[in-house]
Coordinates of C-alpha atoms and ligand atoms in Angstrom, one line a residue:
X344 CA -2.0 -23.6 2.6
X345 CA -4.9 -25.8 3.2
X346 CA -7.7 -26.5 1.0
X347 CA -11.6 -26.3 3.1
X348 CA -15.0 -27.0 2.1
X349 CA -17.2 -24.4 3.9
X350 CA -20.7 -22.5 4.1
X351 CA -21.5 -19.4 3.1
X352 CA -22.8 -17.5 6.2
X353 CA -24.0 -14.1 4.3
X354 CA -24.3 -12.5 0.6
X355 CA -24.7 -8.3 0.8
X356 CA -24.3 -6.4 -2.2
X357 CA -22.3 -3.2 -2.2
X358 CA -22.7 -0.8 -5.2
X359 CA -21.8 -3.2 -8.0
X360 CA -20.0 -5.7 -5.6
X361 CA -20.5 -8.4 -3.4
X362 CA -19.7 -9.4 -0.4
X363 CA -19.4 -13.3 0.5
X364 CA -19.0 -13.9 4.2
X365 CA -17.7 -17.1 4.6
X366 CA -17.5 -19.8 7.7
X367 CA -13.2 -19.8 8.2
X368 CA -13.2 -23.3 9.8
X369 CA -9.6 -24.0 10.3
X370 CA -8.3 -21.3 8.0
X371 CA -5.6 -19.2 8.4
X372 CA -6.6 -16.2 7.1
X373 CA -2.7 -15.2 5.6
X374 CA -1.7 -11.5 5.7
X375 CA -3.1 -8.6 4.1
X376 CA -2.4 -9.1 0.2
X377 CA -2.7 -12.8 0.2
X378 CA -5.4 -14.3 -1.6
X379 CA -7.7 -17.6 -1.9
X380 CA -8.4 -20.0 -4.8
X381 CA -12.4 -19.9 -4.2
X382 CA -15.0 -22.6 -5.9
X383 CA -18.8 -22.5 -6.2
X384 CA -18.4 -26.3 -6.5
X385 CA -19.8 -27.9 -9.8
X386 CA -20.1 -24.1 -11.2
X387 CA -16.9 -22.9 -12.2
X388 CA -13.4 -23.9 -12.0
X389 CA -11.6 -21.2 -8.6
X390 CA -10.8 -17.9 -8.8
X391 CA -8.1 -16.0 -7.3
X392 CA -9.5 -13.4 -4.7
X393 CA -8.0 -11.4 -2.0
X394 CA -9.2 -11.7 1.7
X395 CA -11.6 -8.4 2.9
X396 CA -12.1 -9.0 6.3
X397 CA -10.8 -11.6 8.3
X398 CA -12.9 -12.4 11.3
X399 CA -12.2 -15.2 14.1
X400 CA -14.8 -17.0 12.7
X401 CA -15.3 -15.6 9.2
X402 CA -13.4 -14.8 6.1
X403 CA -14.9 -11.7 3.8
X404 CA -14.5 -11.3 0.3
X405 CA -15.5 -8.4 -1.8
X406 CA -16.1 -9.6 -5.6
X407 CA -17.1 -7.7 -8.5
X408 CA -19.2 -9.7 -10.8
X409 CA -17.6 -8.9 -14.5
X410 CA -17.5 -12.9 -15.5
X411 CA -18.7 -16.5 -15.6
X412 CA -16.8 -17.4 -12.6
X413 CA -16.8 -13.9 -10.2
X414 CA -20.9 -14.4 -11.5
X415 CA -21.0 -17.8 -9.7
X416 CA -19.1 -16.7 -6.4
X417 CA -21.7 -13.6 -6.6
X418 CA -24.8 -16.1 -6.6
X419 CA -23.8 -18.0 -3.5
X420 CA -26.7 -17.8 -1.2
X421 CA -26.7 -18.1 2.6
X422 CA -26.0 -22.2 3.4
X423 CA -24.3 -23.2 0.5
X424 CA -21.2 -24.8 -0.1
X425 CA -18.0 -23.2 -1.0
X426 CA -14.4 -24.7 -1.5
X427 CA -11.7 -22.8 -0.4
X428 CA -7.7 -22.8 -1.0
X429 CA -5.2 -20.5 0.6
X430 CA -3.6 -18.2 1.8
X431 CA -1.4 -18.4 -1.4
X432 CA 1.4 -15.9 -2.6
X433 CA 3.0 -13.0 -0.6
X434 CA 0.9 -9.8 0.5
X435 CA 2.3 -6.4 1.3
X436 CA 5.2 -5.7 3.6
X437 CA 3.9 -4.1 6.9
X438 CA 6.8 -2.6 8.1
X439 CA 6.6 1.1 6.9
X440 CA 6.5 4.4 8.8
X441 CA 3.5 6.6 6.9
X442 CA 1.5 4.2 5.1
X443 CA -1.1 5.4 2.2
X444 CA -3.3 2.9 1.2
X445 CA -4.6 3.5 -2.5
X446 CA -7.2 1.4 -4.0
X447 CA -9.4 1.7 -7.5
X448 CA -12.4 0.1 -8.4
X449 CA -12.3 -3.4 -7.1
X450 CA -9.4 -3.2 -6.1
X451 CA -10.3 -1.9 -2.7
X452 CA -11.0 -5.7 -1.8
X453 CA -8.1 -6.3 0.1
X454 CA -7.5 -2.7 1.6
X455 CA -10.0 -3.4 5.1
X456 CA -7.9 -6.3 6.6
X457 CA -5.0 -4.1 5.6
X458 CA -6.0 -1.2 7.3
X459 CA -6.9 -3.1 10.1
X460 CA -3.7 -4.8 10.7
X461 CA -1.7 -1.4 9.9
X462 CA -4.0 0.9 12.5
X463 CA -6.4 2.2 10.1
X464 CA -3.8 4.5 8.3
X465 CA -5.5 7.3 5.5
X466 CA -6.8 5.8 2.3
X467 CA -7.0 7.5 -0.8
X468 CA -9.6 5.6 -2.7
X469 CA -11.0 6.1 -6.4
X470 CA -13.8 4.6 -8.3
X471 CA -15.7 5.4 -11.7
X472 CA -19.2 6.9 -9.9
X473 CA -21.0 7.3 -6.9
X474 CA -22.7 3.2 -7.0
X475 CA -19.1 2.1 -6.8
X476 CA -17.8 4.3 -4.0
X477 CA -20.4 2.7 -1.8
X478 CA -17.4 0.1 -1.3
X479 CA -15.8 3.5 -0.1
X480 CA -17.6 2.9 3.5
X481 CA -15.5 -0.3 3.9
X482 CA -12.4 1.3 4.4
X483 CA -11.7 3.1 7.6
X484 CA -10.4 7.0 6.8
X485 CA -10.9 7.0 3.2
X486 CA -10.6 9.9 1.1
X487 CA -13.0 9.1 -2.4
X488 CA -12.0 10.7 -6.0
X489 CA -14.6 10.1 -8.5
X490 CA -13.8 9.6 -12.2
X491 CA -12.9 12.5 -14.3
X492 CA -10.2 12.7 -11.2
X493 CA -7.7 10.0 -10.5
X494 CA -6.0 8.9 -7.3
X495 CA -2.4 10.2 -8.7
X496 CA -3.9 13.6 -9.1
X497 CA -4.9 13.6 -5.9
X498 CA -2.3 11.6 -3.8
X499 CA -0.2 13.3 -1.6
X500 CA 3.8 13.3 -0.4
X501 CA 5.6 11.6 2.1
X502 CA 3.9 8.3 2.7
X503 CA 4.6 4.6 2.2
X504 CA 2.2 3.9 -0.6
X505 CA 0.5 0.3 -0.4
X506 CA -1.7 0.0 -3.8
X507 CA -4.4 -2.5 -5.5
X508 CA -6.1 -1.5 -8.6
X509 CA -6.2 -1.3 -12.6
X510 CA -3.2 -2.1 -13.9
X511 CA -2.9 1.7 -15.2
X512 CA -3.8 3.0 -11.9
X513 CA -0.1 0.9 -11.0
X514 CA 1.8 1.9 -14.0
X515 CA 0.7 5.2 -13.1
X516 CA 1.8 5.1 -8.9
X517 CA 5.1 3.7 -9.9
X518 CA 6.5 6.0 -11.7
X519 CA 5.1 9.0 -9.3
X520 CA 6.5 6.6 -6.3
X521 CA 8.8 4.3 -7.3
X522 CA 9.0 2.5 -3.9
X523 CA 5.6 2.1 -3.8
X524 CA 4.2 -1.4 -2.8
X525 CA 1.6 -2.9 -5.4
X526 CA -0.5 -5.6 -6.0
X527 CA -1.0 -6.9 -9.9
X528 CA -3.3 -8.9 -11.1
X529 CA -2.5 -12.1 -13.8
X530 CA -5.2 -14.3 -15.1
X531 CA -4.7 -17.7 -12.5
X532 CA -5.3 -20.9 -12.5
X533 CA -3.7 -23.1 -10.0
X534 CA -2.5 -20.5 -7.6
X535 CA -0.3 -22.0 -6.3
X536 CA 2.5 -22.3 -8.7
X537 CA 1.9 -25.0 -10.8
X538 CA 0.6 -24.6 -13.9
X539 CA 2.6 -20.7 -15.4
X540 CA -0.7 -19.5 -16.3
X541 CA 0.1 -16.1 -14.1
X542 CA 3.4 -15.8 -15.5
X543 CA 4.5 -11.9 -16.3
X544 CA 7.5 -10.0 -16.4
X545 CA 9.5 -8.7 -13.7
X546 CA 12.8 -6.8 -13.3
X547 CA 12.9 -8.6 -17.1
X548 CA 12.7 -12.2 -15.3
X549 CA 9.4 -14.3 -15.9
X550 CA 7.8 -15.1 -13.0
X551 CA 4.7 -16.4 -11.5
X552 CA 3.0 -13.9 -9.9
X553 CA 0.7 -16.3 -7.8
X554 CA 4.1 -17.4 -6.1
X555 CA 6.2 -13.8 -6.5
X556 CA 3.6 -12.0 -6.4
X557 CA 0.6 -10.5 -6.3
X558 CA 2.3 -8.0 -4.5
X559 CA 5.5 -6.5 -6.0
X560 CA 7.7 -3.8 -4.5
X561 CA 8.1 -1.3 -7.5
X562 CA 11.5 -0.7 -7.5
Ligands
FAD223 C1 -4.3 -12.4 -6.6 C2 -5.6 -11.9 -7.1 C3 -6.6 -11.4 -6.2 C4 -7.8 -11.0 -6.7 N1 -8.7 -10.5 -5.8 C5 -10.0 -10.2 -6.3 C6 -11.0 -9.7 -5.4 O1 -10.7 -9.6 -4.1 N2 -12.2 -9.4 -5.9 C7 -12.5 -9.5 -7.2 O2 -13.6 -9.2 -7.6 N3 -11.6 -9.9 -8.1 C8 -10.3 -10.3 -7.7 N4 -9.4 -10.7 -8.6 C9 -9.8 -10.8 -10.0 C10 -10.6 -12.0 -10.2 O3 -9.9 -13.2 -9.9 C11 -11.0 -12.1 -11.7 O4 -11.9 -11.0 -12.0 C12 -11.8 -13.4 -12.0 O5 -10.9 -14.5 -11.9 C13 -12.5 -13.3 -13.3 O6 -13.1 -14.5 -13.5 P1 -14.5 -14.6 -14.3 O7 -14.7 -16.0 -14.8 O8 -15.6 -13.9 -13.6 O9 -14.3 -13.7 -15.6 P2 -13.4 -14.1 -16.9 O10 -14.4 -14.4 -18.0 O11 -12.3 -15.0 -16.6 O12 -12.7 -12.7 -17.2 C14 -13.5 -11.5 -17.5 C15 -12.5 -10.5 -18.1 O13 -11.5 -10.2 -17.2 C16 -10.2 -10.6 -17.6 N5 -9.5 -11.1 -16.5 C17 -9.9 -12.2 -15.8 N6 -9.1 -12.5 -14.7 C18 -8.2 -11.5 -14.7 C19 -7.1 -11.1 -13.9 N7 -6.8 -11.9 -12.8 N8 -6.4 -10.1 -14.2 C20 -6.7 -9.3 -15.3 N9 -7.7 -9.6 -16.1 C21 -8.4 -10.6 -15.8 C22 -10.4 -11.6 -18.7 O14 -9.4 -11.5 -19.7 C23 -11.7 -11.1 -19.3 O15 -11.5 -10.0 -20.2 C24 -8.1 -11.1 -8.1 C25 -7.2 -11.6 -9.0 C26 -5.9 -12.0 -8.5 C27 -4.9 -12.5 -9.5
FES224 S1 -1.6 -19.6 -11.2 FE1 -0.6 -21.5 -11.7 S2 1.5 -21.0 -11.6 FE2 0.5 -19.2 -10.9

């Protein structure tokens, strides 16, 4: 974990997201799943968010604006400074046989670097209308459901399912696959295990998911 001042290189918007490219400097990007603390400094206090793309010399993020903070990230302009903390917590496991990756919403952020690093395996991806399924075109051999349909109507048998999305999206996958790997979401502040703001539930133990977590085998 290393903590990096750096530049914003690019700023694209994607349906209702945003992607920030970022200068990676001597970051290592982590493994799929893994996120950053990032910091429009003198804004907002960080945010946790997952890595999209990780390049040799650039780290992607895909961030959906919905508050003060993600709103701040989202304003970053070409040249301007950003603070960087990571890679904290653990991402998904990559050794499994037939993976499905399975993304709603926003949640598709951290599904390019996985598909990168597992081959490009099919994606089965859902979003609420056509402006967010733009993001679709970021994931390599995605198949897109649109809202009235949901990803467990459509998901199929057989596969290693690695998830990120709504938390009902992963109530929903785990009891249709209860091995299924998914990544949760908790409101953080440190990131890094300090402070027990993430703190939830699991297996009836408390735990801090920014340490645990955010990935969680279901089981
Ligand atoms: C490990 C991890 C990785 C993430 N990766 C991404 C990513 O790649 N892209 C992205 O856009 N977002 C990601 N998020 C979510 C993102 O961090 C939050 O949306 C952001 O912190 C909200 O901050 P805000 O100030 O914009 O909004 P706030 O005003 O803080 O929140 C707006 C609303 O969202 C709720 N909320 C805020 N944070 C969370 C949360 N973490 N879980 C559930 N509800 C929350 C609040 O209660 C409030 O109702 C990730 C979260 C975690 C924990
Ligand atoms: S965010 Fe501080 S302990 Fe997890």
């Amino acid at each position: 974990m290393r903590r990096e001042a750096l530049e914003v290189v690019a700023n694209e918007g994607i349906g209702p997201y945003h992607l920030i490219r970022v200068k990676r400097g001597a970051l290592h990007p982590g493994d799929p799943g893994q996120f950053f603390m990032l910091e429009a400094p003198g804004r907002v206090l960080p945010r946790p968010m997952s890595v999209c793309f990780a390049h040799a010399s650039e780290l992607a993020f895909l961030i959906d604006p919905i508050g003060p903070g993600t709103r701040a990230l989202c304003e970053l302009r070409p040249g301007d400074a950003i603070h960087l903390l990571g890679p904290l917590g653990n991402g998904w496991r990559l050794d499994v046989e037939r993976p499905l990756l399975v993304g709603g919403g926003i949640g598709v952020a951290p599904l390019p670097y996985l598909s990168e690093r597992l081959g490009r395996p099919p994606a089965l991806l859902g979003f609420r209308s056509e402006w967010h399924a733009e993001a679709a075109a970021l994931v390599p051999n995605a198949e897109v459901v649109l809202e009235p349909t949901y990803v467990t109507e459509a998901l199929p048998g057989g596969y290693d399912v690695l998830a990120c999305g709504p938390e009902p999206m992963l109530e929903a996958l785990r009891a249709l696959v209860p091995d299924a790997q998914l990544a949760w979401e908790a409101p953080m502040a440190c990131g890094y295990g300090a402070c027990y703001g993430c703190a939830v539930e699991v297996d009836g133990v408390l735990e801090r998911l920014c340490v645990k977590g955010p990935v969680l085998a279901a089981a």
